[in-house]
Amino acid sequence: MGQALVEGDEMGWSEGQTRLIEHGRGGLWVRGVAGAGKTTAAVERVRRLLGRGVAGHTVMICTPQRLLSRPYRGFVGGAERVMGSDPQFMTFGRLTQYGVGLYWPWVAEAAGLPTGVQPTFLDAESAQWLMGLVVAPQMAQAGIFQTVKLPRARIYGQVLDNMNKAALVGFDVHTIGERLSRAWSGEVSQLRMYEDVQTAADLFRAYCLETGALDYSLTVELFLRHVWPLPAARAHFEAMARHMIYDNCEEDAPAAHHVFAELVGTCESAVVMLDDEANYRRFLGADEQSAAGVLAEACDESLVLEPYGDVEARRALVGHFAVSFGFERGELPEADPFVGVERLSARLFPDMLDRVAERVAAWVKDDGVPVNEIALVSPYVSDGLLFAMRYRLERMGIETRSLRPSRMLRQEPVVRCLVTLAYLAHPAWGIVPTVEDIGHVLVTVIEGLDPVRAALLASVSRKRFSPFETLVAAMQERVTLALGERYERLRRWVEAYQQGEPIALDHFFSRVYAEVLSRRGFRMHGDFEMAQAVAALVDSAASYRLMMAALPMEVDSAVLYLEGLSSGLLGQRSLSEPDVLEGAGVLIAPAYTFLMANQFVTHQVWLDAGSGGWTERLAQPLAHPYVLSAQWEDGRVWTGIDEGLSAAQGAYRLIAGLLRRCRGTVVLASSEYGEQGMPQQGVLLNAFGRIVRRVAKREGRKTDGV
Amino acid sequence: MTTPRSKRFTQTNLEDYLACAYRYWLAHVQEVRCPAPEVEPLTDWEVQTRRGSRFHRMAEQVVAGVRADLLDPKDDAILAEWWARFKRDAMRGLPTTRYAEVSLSVPFGGLRLAAKLDLLAVEAGKRLVIVDYKTNKKASPKSLRGRLQTQIYRYVVARAGSAFTGGVEVKPEHVEMRYWFAADERPSVRLVYSQAEFEADEAELTALVERLRAQTTFPKTDDVSRCGFCTYRSVCDRGQAGWVEEHDAEPVVGWGGEREGLFGDVE
């Protein structure tokens, strides 16, 4: 690979950044840790490419997930960009689905899939649900997974994860069980589970091939086998990628690296960037070693960007953590690693939250720090933690926003209410809601109705909507005529509905919302937050219905959907706040989600720093991100040493990633007892304690422990 | 804030603004979704929009190199009829360099003015033909010339179309908009552009955007007949859903442009 020296730019770009921005023909391989300015320079590169007349539709900006393309989208959507066609934003998932859809007639024929029908792409939720339908009979008859004590959604989810890895890593989907078994050294009973995993994967794949239902793994396989080799398809994609930016390639899997590397080889210019010490999506098949091999090889030149504006102390603390987790030996950084680091400890979890709120308030109110410059991160953000933290901050007049991957629809009160209404309106389904459920409906939807009177109305209506006029006069008076009239509007709507033919469930939700629940006199009138939840429910039910209609399944779609919703197999739609990263407020997020959003802030609080969650791998007894990766030597046994090393590496990278995204103060906040009341002393605090002792020893001081 | 959260002025958000300022504010500034039926009967509307969307995707497939006869629909007689018509004459007389589902935008009024085209057929230095497939029978040829869509598409292509000509200058006279009707035998409507129309469009669009930006309140329209096709009608407590036969909206097409619609949260 060639090296070229370029003078620094008058705009303040470093020499390395200037080289990235002005890179000419061929591929440039760039690596550096977070904060080195790679993305900032790449956005500038896009600006200059378009500015000098490169057509936008020939520029492809690839990222492993949509969130990571945010800086590019900000520029592309802005008024400062020159006129022209828009660049293409691409993820590997999007590319494969687009390609398979576009060239479907050829794909279906070549793969022996049903021709003459449209492909049915399954999202994660639909795939999980369909797998349940296909595998459940085997669970009942052959007893598969009978030894697994996990919710069904998690069983199916892990089988699908394994299938996705087969496609993304490039091994046969029928060898998942063997691979997992060969690496297993524990109790023999686990081997039966791996056999069951394979049975489920085989059954599901056979079903998909028979019906043309395409889950992510099959879509990727079809793309690689039947779309990518097509000359017409290749020409089409190459025309879309005359100039490429591929950012955060370490968060993609080997299949993506191979495809994008081939595009790098044919485009006029490409800049491919890797974040060192990241690879946070390993559990989804992300593989930095594959990236560094395949993509670096496809490029003609290479460049390493050093972090700029990186304070010596921060670098020192990252170095100390590396030593604490056993990754580096030798000279320790000289600088004081504790500059800009605070410890905040409390006995009980709520006390810790109180103290965190006070610290945040001091930043905002005393120091004038903008709320957007503060992030509170934790390994997990439960509903309870989110509510408790929000309540404390908002009581102090401090806005908050949250970034969480997804939330179950069934947890929304308004969704529960609409489900009960659906049962009430369809007595033929034979499911009679409880008095409590009806009371919940009434108090949720009728403006002005309190829980006591709602319970009263529900109890006298004897599990059905009795007419208000049939209630005794004293009861009518207690409820009041005004509220009784609202109750009657809803009751009459349901009654009228029952006179006609039943309609699709999503249509039912949509109509009852539009014709009653969002009208004046009902709580949903003008409540846009509730509207969002209903919209998500309507979308989920509609997409389920359309999927079922496209597949040869003779089942009562509506009742099954509602069962799936209540069991948690369906309805996992994201209800995230729109544009949460654009909004104002202290950000509350799970640590990995924060890293994958690539946010840089002035101050961070690490909530619940004593929790074991900072270092624990996601519990996946039926899957394995390391064994089912391209780097694993098939047949090797996964040992406790491997487990310890991977946990330490994961923890170090998480901590280093967070530290590099903090410009000011990091607060390690912990409590002796955690959210669930258990004593807390996780690996993160132990590692920090070792650093404190090491530094004290170097300086000849004594410590009282941490 | 009075401008769209998407930071783009488009045919859709400007049409909404003209129809009802409150609808514009809810849909494009607040980005509130209202899960009410757009029109009734819901099933008919769903069939119509899905068919229209599938037709647009098939047209895109042809431009991407798939033989049109491989796409003959066997499960939908109406779509098969549309497709036979497409194969017969949709591409007749068009330049042979073709781009499907292209997104173009120009800086405008402090944001961007964007157009998403079904097809752009290009003969550099001579012609840029914008093709818009109409799958709704309601679209009246007479009304097309005055449509905001016609104004925005031709104006944006005249300004930004050189992205598709290898940099060769595009003059308004090179631009033509062609509405092609899938649902019946009406001949295409061809609307050739001119420098005078370009200047008039620029003035009108500028005035429209300035008016929008100066708006401090977003009142509901006085014309309640429009509320029948607005999903926010219950927010305003106004009437019932209108009928599908009277609705002239085109389906929203997934898979195209930035390739966001179809794939949802696929990563």
Tab-separated table of N, CA and C in Angstrom, chain A residues 55-57 64-67 73 76-94 97-98 101-106 116 118 121 123 216 232 236 240 281 506-507 510-511 513-515 518-520 525-526 528 531-532 534-536 538-539 545-546 578-579, chain B residues 5-8 22 25-26 31-37 40-43 46 50 54 57 60-61 63-67 70-71 74-75 99 103-108 110-112 114 159-160 163-164 220 232-240 255 257-260 262-267:
chain	number	residue	atom	x	y	z
A	55	ALA	N	-22.107	13.141	-9.188
A	55	ALA	CA	-23.562	12.963	-9.048
A	55	ALA	C	-23.867	12.205	-7.765
A	56	GLY	N	-24.805	12.740	-6.976
A	56	GLY	CA	-25.120	12.145	-5.672
A	56	GLY	C	-25.549	10.692	-5.776
A	57	HIS	N	-26.308	10.364	-6.835
A	57	HIS	CA	-26.832	8.989	-6.915
A	57	HIS	C	-25.741	7.974	-7.235
A	64	PRO	N	-23.159	-0.058	9.114
A	64	PRO	CA	-23.772	-1.307	9.579
A	64	PRO	C	-25.198	-1.127	10.074
A	65	GLN	N	-25.519	0.030	10.584
A	65	GLN	CA	-26.914	0.292	10.942
A	65	GLN	C	-27.226	1.761	10.691
A	66	ARG	N	-28.529	2.018	10.529
A	66	ARG	CA	-28.970	3.332	10.076
A	66	ARG	C	-28.495	4.458	10.998
A	67	LEU	N	-28.531	4.182	12.301
A	67	LEU	CA	-28.166	5.213	13.272
A	67	LEU	C	-26.765	5.763	13.016
A	73	ARG	N	-26.406	11.897	7.023
A	73	ARG	CA	-27.775	12.309	6.697
A	73	ARG	C	-27.992	13.777	7.056
A	76	VAL	N	-26.409	15.636	4.184
A	76	VAL	CA	-27.112	15.426	2.906
A	76	VAL	C	-28.472	16.129	2.917
A	77	GLY	N	-29.124	16.135	4.087
A	77	GLY	CA	-30.441	16.760	4.172
A	77	GLY	C	-30.378	18.263	4.378
A	78	GLY	N	-29.209	18.817	4.553
A	78	GLY	CA	-29.079	20.237	4.884
A	78	GLY	C	-29.055	21.144	3.663
A	79	ALA	N	-29.337	22.420	3.919
A	79	ALA	CA	-29.433	23.379	2.811
A	79	ALA	C	-28.071	23.742	2.238
A	80	GLU	N	-26.991	23.455	2.989
A	80	GLU	CA	-25.665	23.861	2.498
A	80	GLU	C	-25.145	22.947	1.393
A	81	ARG	N	-25.789	21.797	1.203
A	81	ARG	CA	-25.346	20.903	0.134
A	81	ARG	C	-25.767	21.483	-1.208
A	82	VAL	N	-24.944	21.263	-2.212
A	82	VAL	CA	-25.273	21.762	-3.545
A	82	VAL	C	-26.473	20.994	-4.097
A	83	MET	N	-27.076	21.565	-5.156
A	83	MET	CA	-28.222	20.870	-5.753
A	83	MET	C	-27.745	19.621	-6.492
A	84	GLY	N	-28.635	18.676	-6.626
A	84	GLY	CA	-28.273	17.465	-7.353
A	84	GLY	C	-29.065	16.272	-6.863
A	85	SER	N	-28.626	15.099	-7.306
A	85	SER	CA	-29.303	13.886	-6.863
A	85	SER	C	-28.779	13.502	-5.485
A	86	ASP	N	-29.565	12.705	-4.774
A	86	ASP	CA	-29.214	12.377	-3.395
A	86	ASP	C	-28.335	11.126	-3.334
A	87	PRO	N	-27.326	11.122	-2.452
A	87	PRO	CA	-26.535	9.905	-2.243
A	87	PRO	C	-27.416	8.767	-1.726
A	88	GLN	N	-26.923	7.563	-1.912
A	88	GLN	CA	-27.658	6.379	-1.451
A	88	GLN	C	-27.121	5.971	-0.087
A	89	PHE	N	-28.015	5.799	0.869
A	89	PHE	CA	-27.613	5.268	2.177
A	89	PHE	C	-27.890	3.772	2.187
A	90	MET	N	-26.940	3.009	2.626
A	90	MET	CA	-27.096	1.563	2.517
A	90	MET	C	-26.563	0.860	3.755
A	91	THR	N	-27.324	-0.146	4.177
A	91	THR	CA	-26.795	-1.115	5.135
A	91	THR	C	-26.773	-2.441	4.388
A	92	PHE	N	-26.060	-3.407	4.906
A	92	PHE	CA	-26.002	-4.691	4.209
A	92	PHE	C	-27.397	-5.339	4.187
A	93	GLY	N	-28.124	-5.209	5.287
A	93	GLY	CA	-29.480	-5.759	5.342
A	93	GLY	C	-30.363	-5.153	4.274
A	94	ARG	N	-30.256	-3.864	4.127
A	94	ARG	CA	-31.085	-3.181	3.123
A	94	ARG	C	-30.677	-3.591	1.718
A	97	GLN	N	-32.017	-7.152	0.905
A	97	GLN	CA	-33.463	-7.195	0.693
A	97	GLN	C	-33.848	-6.472	-0.596
A	98	TYR	N	-33.209	-5.360	-0.840
A	98	TYR	CA	-33.457	-4.614	-2.081
A	98	TYR	C	-33.087	-5.477	-3.289
A	101	GLY	N	-35.477	-8.493	-3.739
A	101	GLY	CA	-36.779	-8.020	-4.217
A	101	GLY	C	-36.725	-7.601	-5.674
A	102	LEU	N	-35.676	-6.882	-6.023
A	102	LEU	CA	-35.556	-6.340	-7.374
A	102	LEU	C	-35.404	-7.459	-8.412
A	103	TYR	N	-34.614	-8.458	-8.091
A	103	TYR	CA	-34.327	-9.515	-9.079
A	103	TYR	C	-35.054	-10.813	-8.734
A	104	TRP	N	-36.177	-10.677	-8.069
A	104	TRP	CA	-36.906	-11.820	-7.552
A	104	TRP	C	-37.240	-12.883	-8.615
A	105	PRO	N	-37.705	-12.516	-9.815
A	105	PRO	CA	-38.059	-13.582	-10.774
A	105	PRO	C	-36.888	-14.534	-11.022
A	106	TRP	N	-35.691	-13.998	-11.154
A	106	TRP	CA	-34.518	-14.845	-11.387
A	106	TRP	C	-34.129	-15.620	-10.120
A	116	GLY	N	-44.097	-16.802	-9.443
A	116	GLY	CA	-45.423	-16.235	-9.680
A	116	GLY	C	-46.042	-15.624	-8.441
A	118	GLN	N	-45.178	-12.958	-4.970
A	118	GLN	CA	-44.247	-11.951	-4.476
A	118	GLN	C	-43.471	-12.515	-3.284
A	121	PHE	N	-41.012	-10.894	2.760
A	121	PHE	CA	-39.874	-10.652	3.651
A	121	PHE	C	-40.376	-10.626	5.100
A	123	ASP	N	-39.753	-9.681	8.991
A	123	ASP	CA	-38.895	-8.961	9.940
A	123	ASP	C	-38.621	-9.898	11.124
A	216	TYR	N	-34.250	-13.164	7.493
A	216	TYR	CA	-33.013	-12.454	7.144
A	216	TYR	C	-31.939	-13.415	6.640
A	232	ALA	N	-26.429	-8.304	-14.488
A	232	ALA	CA	-27.314	-7.119	-14.483
A	232	ALA	C	-27.346	-6.496	-13.095
A	236	HIS	N	-25.902	-2.844	-11.857
A	236	HIS	CA	-26.812	-1.916	-11.190
A	236	HIS	C	-26.191	-1.393	-9.891
A	240	MET	N	-24.491	2.402	-8.652
A	240	MET	CA	-24.914	3.141	-7.451
A	240	MET	C	-23.727	3.478	-6.559
A	281	ARG	N	-21.010	-5.038	18.071
A	281	ARG	CA	-22.133	-5.874	17.611
A	281	ARG	C	-21.683	-7.317	17.356
A	506	ASP	N	-56.666	-4.989	12.427
A	506	ASP	CA	-56.038	-3.665	12.335
A	506	ASP	C	-57.071	-2.623	11.900
A	507	HIS	N	-57.990	-3.030	11.038
A	507	HIS	CA	-59.053	-2.105	10.629
A	507	HIS	C	-59.973	-1.801	11.814
A	510	SER	N	-58.246	0.671	14.035
A	510	SER	CA	-58.206	1.969	13.372
A	510	SER	C	-59.576	2.665	13.462
A	511	ARG	N	-60.631	1.870	13.238
A	511	ARG	CA	-61.969	2.469	13.241
A	511	ARG	C	-62.430	2.879	14.640
A	513	TYR	N	-60.671	3.646	17.065
A	513	TYR	CA	-59.887	4.823	17.446
A	513	TYR	C	-60.477	6.080	16.792
A	514	ALA	N	-60.711	6.000	15.488
A	514	ALA	CA	-61.133	7.190	14.745
A	514	ALA	C	-62.557	7.607	15.091
A	515	GLU	N	-63.423	6.607	15.285
A	515	GLU	CA	-64.842	6.938	15.401
A	515	GLU	C	-65.290	7.183	16.842
A	518	SER	N	-60.833	8.690	19.811
A	518	SER	CA	-60.069	9.936	19.637
A	518	SER	C	-60.995	11.139	19.535
A	519	ARG	N	-62.271	10.914	19.770
A	519	ARG	CA	-63.221	12.029	19.689
A	519	ARG	C	-63.295	12.778	21.021
A	520	ARG	N	-63.908	13.936	20.959
A	520	ARG	CA	-64.052	14.738	22.176
A	520	ARG	C	-64.791	13.943	23.261
A	525	HIS	N	-58.425	11.921	22.698
A	525	HIS	CA	-58.650	13.111	21.881
A	525	HIS	C	-57.496	14.093	22.094
A	526	GLY	N	-56.719	14.299	21.054
A	526	GLY	CA	-55.597	15.243	21.145
A	526	GLY	C	-54.388	14.705	21.878
A	528	PHE	N	-51.334	12.783	21.497
A	528	PHE	CA	-50.557	12.238	20.385
A	528	PHE	C	-49.646	11.090	20.814
A	531	ALA	N	-51.745	8.193	20.466
A	531	ALA	CA	-51.937	7.955	19.029
A	531	ALA	C	-50.752	7.165	18.456
A	532	GLN	N	-49.548	7.492	18.931
A	532	GLN	CA	-48.361	6.775	18.431
A	532	GLN	C	-48.445	5.292	18.792
A	534	VAL	N	-51.179	3.540	19.422
A	534	VAL	CA	-52.233	2.886	18.626
A	534	VAL	C	-51.726	2.666	17.202
A	535	ALA	N	-51.018	3.654	16.665
A	535	ALA	CA	-50.491	3.518	15.296
A	535	ALA	C	-49.535	2.335	15.212
A	536	ALA	N	-48.703	2.158	16.236
A	536	ALA	CA	-47.771	1.025	16.226
A	536	ALA	C	-48.532	-0.294	16.289
A	538	VAL	N	-51.634	-0.802	15.176
A	538	VAL	CA	-52.283	-0.982	13.873
A	538	VAL	C	-51.264	-1.508	12.851
A	539	ASP	N	-50.092	-0.939	12.852
A	539	ASP	CA	-49.036	-1.385	11.925
A	539	ASP	C	-48.679	-2.848	12.169
A	545	ARG	N	-51.223	-9.580	9.544
A	545	ARG	CA	-52.321	-10.084	8.702
A	545	ARG	C	-51.844	-10.289	7.256
A	546	LEU	N	-51.112	-9.309	6.756
A	546	LEU	CA	-50.667	-9.417	5.357
A	546	LEU	C	-49.670	-10.564	5.189
A	578	PRO	N	-39.580	9.923	18.540
A	578	PRO	CA	-39.060	10.322	17.241
A	578	PRO	C	-37.887	11.286	17.392
A	579	ASP	N	-36.887	11.073	16.581
A	579	ASP	CA	-35.739	11.983	16.546
A	579	ASP	C	-35.144	12.233	17.924
B	5	ARG	N	-40.003	18.991	9.774
B	5	ARG	CA	-38.942	18.392	10.572
B	5	ARG	C	-37.927	17.679	9.680
B	6	SER	N	-38.386	17.199	8.528
B	6	SER	CA	-37.507	16.490	7.596
B	6	SER	C	-36.503	17.423	6.921
B	7	LYS	N	-36.685	18.736	7.122
B	7	LYS	CA	-35.846	19.768	6.505
B	7	LYS	C	-35.972	19.781	4.998
B	8	ARG	N	-37.045	19.250	4.492
B	8	ARG	CA	-37.273	19.240	3.041
B	8	ARG	C	-38.670	19.739	2.742
B	22	TYR	N	-53.244	23.247	9.471
B	22	TYR	CA	-53.171	22.432	10.693
B	22	TYR	C	-52.707	21.011	10.361
B	25	TRP	N	-49.064	21.121	9.866
B	25	TRP	CA	-48.332	21.270	11.128
B	25	TRP	C	-48.269	19.940	11.882
B	26	LEU	N	-49.405	19.236	11.907
B	26	LEU	CA	-49.417	17.950	12.618
B	26	LEU	C	-48.536	16.918	11.911
B	31	GLU	N	-44.846	15.794	13.213
B	31	GLU	CA	-44.728	14.390	12.776
B	31	GLU	C	-45.545	13.467	13.670
B	32	VAL	N	-46.781	13.873	13.883
B	32	VAL	CA	-47.705	13.045	14.652
B	32	VAL	C	-48.418	12.091	13.695
B	33	ARG	N	-48.463	10.840	14.064
B	33	ARG	CA	-49.214	9.893	13.237
B	33	ARG	C	-50.586	9.697	13.846
B	34	CYS	N	-51.586	9.642	13.015
B	34	CYS	CA	-52.922	9.396	13.523
B	34	CYS	C	-53.426	8.106	12.866
B	35	PRO	N	-53.698	7.070	13.664
B	35	PRO	CA	-54.004	5.764	13.072
B	35	PRO	C	-55.445	5.613	12.614
B	36	ALA	N	-56.054	6.677	12.106
B	36	ALA	CA	-57.437	6.605	11.626
B	36	ALA	C	-57.441	6.208	10.156
B	37	PRO	N	-58.549	5.619	9.675
B	37	PRO	CA	-58.608	5.262	8.249
B	37	PRO	C	-58.491	6.511	7.385
B	40	GLU	N	-62.678	5.163	3.308
B	40	GLU	CA	-63.425	3.911	3.413
B	40	GLU	C	-63.871	3.475	2.008
B	41	PRO	N	-64.119	2.241	1.737
B	41	PRO	CA	-63.841	1.107	2.606
B	41	PRO	C	-62.337	0.852	2.704
B	42	LEU	N	-61.924	0.559	3.907
B	42	LEU	CA	-60.494	0.360	4.158
B	42	LEU	C	-59.895	-0.751	3.298
B	43	THR	N	-60.668	-1.818	3.106
B	43	THR	CA	-60.127	-2.948	2.347
B	43	THR	C	-59.877	-2.553	0.897
B	46	GLU	N	-56.840	-0.418	0.720
B	46	GLU	CA	-55.631	-1.220	0.909
B	46	GLU	C	-55.275	-1.963	-0.384
B	50	ARG	N	-51.848	-1.193	-2.430
B	50	ARG	CA	-50.874	-2.282	-2.588
B	50	ARG	C	-50.641	-2.597	-4.061
B	54	ARG	N	-47.105	-2.115	-5.908
B	54	ARG	CA	-46.473	-3.246	-6.606
B	54	ARG	C	-46.185	-2.873	-8.064
B	57	ARG	N	-43.071	-0.879	-8.242
B	57	ARG	CA	-41.868	-1.704	-8.027
B	57	ARG	C	-41.536	-2.502	-9.288
B	60	GLU	N	-39.809	-0.385	-11.675
B	60	GLU	CA	-38.413	-0.198	-11.266
B	60	GLU	C	-37.578	-1.427	-11.637
B	61	GLN	N	-38.165	-2.597	-11.479
B	61	GLN	CA	-37.440	-3.831	-11.813
B	61	GLN	C	-37.046	-3.857	-13.290
B	63	VAL	N	-36.420	-1.308	-15.219
B	63	VAL	CA	-35.293	-0.396	-15.439
B	63	VAL	C	-33.992	-1.010	-14.905
B	64	ALA	N	-34.124	-1.843	-13.874
B	64	ALA	CA	-32.924	-2.482	-13.309
B	64	ALA	C	-32.473	-3.690	-14.113
B	65	GLY	N	-33.188	-3.993	-15.191
B	65	GLY	CA	-32.704	-5.041	-16.091
B	65	GLY	C	-33.520	-6.319	-16.123
B	66	VAL	N	-34.620	-6.371	-15.363
B	66	VAL	CA	-35.447	-7.586	-15.372
B	66	VAL	C	-36.383	-7.527	-16.581
B	67	ARG	N	-36.486	-8.641	-17.325
B	67	ARG	CA	-37.383	-8.663	-18.495
B	67	ARG	C	-38.825	-8.494	-18.031
B	70	LEU	N	-41.158	-11.462	-17.447
B	70	LEU	CA	-40.940	-12.290	-16.250
B	70	LEU	C	-41.763	-11.804	-15.061
B	71	LEU	N	-42.253	-10.575	-15.199
B	71	LEU	CA	-42.983	-9.983	-14.075
B	71	LEU	C	-44.495	-10.061	-14.237
B	74	LYS	N	-49.744	-12.973	-12.141
B	74	LYS	CA	-50.720	-14.047	-12.396
B	74	LYS	C	-51.812	-14.061	-11.343
B	75	ASP	N	-51.638	-13.270	-10.313
B	75	ASP	CA	-52.580	-13.334	-9.195
B	75	ASP	C	-53.474	-12.109	-9.095
B	99	TYR	N	-33.431	6.134	-15.390
B	99	TYR	CA	-33.177	5.986	-13.952
B	99	TYR	C	-34.526	5.878	-13.238
B	103	SER	N	-34.099	10.440	-6.515
B	103	SER	CA	-34.369	11.570	-5.609
B	103	SER	C	-33.435	12.717	-5.965
B	104	LEU	N	-34.013	13.874	-6.183
B	104	LEU	CA	-33.238	15.085	-6.493
B	104	LEU	C	-33.647	16.167	-5.515
B	105	SER	N	-32.724	17.045	-5.194
B	105	SER	CA	-33.122	18.150	-4.327
B	105	SER	C	-32.229	19.354	-4.573
B	106	VAL	N	-32.785	20.508	-4.260
B	106	VAL	CA	-32.025	21.758	-4.435
B	106	VAL	C	-32.194	22.587	-3.165
B	107	PRO	N	-31.154	23.376	-2.807
B	107	PRO	CA	-31.347	24.286	-1.667
B	107	PRO	C	-32.479	25.251	-2.003
B	108	PHE	N	-33.371	25.471	-1.050
B	108	PHE	CA	-34.530	26.322	-1.360
B	108	PHE	C	-35.154	26.833	-0.065
B	110	GLY	N	-34.051	28.184	2.526
B	110	GLY	CA	-33.355	27.848	3.775
B	110	GLY	C	-33.333	26.359	4.071
B	111	LEU	N	-34.089	25.568	3.327
B	111	LEU	CA	-34.050	24.101	3.483
B	111	LEU	C	-33.727	23.507	2.107
B	112	ARG	N	-34.334	22.373	1.795
B	112	ARG	CA	-34.185	21.811	0.451
B	112	ARG	C	-35.559	21.599	-0.146
B	114	ALA	N	-37.353	19.040	-2.622
B	114	ALA	CA	-37.010	17.696	-3.092
B	114	ALA	C	-38.097	17.108	-3.987
B	159	ARG	N	-33.192	22.517	-12.429
B	159	ARG	CA	-32.045	23.033	-11.657
B	159	ARG	C	-30.988	21.974	-11.368
B	160	ALA	N	-31.442	20.745	-11.095
B	160	ALA	CA	-30.489	19.742	-10.582
B	160	ALA	C	-30.283	18.564	-11.526
B	163	ALA	N	-27.091	16.283	-12.789
B	163	ALA	CA	-26.517	15.101	-12.124
B	163	ALA	C	-26.674	13.871	-13.011
B	164	PHE	N	-27.629	13.919	-13.931
B	164	PHE	CA	-27.890	12.757	-14.785
B	164	PHE	C	-27.452	12.960	-16.237
B	220	LYS	N	-57.078	25.372	11.122
B	220	LYS	CA	-57.719	24.303	10.353
B	220	LYS	C	-58.380	24.910	9.125
B	232	TYR	N	-56.430	13.099	10.376
B	232	TYR	CA	-56.515	13.875	11.615
B	232	TYR	C	-57.936	14.363	11.906
B	233	ARG	N	-58.904	13.867	11.111
B	233	ARG	CA	-60.248	14.423	11.256
B	233	ARG	C	-60.790	14.244	12.668
B	234	SER	N	-60.396	13.168	13.349
B	234	SER	CA	-60.947	12.981	14.694
B	234	SER	C	-60.280	13.928	15.693
B	235	VAL	N	-59.032	14.306	15.406
B	235	VAL	CA	-58.364	15.290	16.269
B	235	VAL	C	-59.157	16.592	16.222
B	236	CYS	N	-59.696	16.879	15.038
B	236	CYS	CA	-60.451	18.114	14.854
B	236	CYS	C	-61.946	17.895	15.096
B	237	ASP	N	-62.319	16.637	15.398
B	237	ASP	CA	-63.728	16.289	15.605
B	237	ASP	C	-64.566	16.651	14.378
B	238	ARG	N	-64.065	16.277	13.191
B	238	ARG	CA	-64.759	16.668	11.968
B	238	ARG	C	-65.121	15.460	11.119
B	239	GLY	N	-66.365	15.044	11.182
B	239	GLY	CA	-66.947	14.114	10.216
B	239	GLY	C	-66.352	12.724	10.160
B	240	GLN	N	-66.709	12.028	9.076
B	240	GLN	CA	-66.310	10.636	8.878
B	240	GLN	C	-65.353	10.534	7.694
B	255	TRP	N	-39.701	1.040	-1.279
B	255	TRP	CA	-38.492	0.653	-2.000
B	255	TRP	C	-38.231	1.613	-3.146
B	257	GLY	N	-35.829	5.597	-3.970
B	257	GLY	CA	-35.163	6.762	-3.398
B	257	GLY	C	-34.066	6.349	-2.449
B	258	GLU	N	-34.205	6.754	-1.213
B	258	GLU	CA	-33.190	6.387	-0.221
B	258	GLU	C	-33.381	4.944	0.245
B	259	ARG	N	-34.357	4.293	-0.326
B	259	ARG	CA	-34.631	2.883	-0.028
B	259	ARG	C	-34.904	2.694	1.461
B	260	GLU	N	-35.840	3.497	1.931
B	260	GLU	CA	-36.165	3.428	3.350
B	260	GLU	C	-37.496	2.726	3.559
B	262	LEU	N	-39.657	0.452	2.253
B	262	LEU	CA	-39.996	-0.951	2.283
B	262	LEU	C	-39.332	-1.686	3.437
B	263	PHE	N	-38.143	-1.260	3.752
B	263	PHE	CA	-37.342	-2.110	4.613
B	263	PHE	C	-37.483	-1.802	6.086
B	264	GLY	N	-38.179	-0.717	6.387
B	264	GLY	CA	-38.402	-0.422	7.794
B	264	GLY	C	-37.108	-0.440	8.577
B	265	ASP	N	-37.050	-1.273	9.579
B	265	ASP	CA	-35.865	-1.242	10.431
B	265	ASP	C	-34.868	-2.332	10.089
B	266	VAL	N	-34.922	-2.841	8.870
B	266	VAL	CA	-33.894	-3.813	8.469
B	266	VAL	C	-32.542	-3.123	8.536
B	267	GLU	N	-31.593	-3.745	9.140
B	267	GLU	CA	-30.251	-3.116	9.235
B	267	GLU	C	-29.218	-3.958	8.527
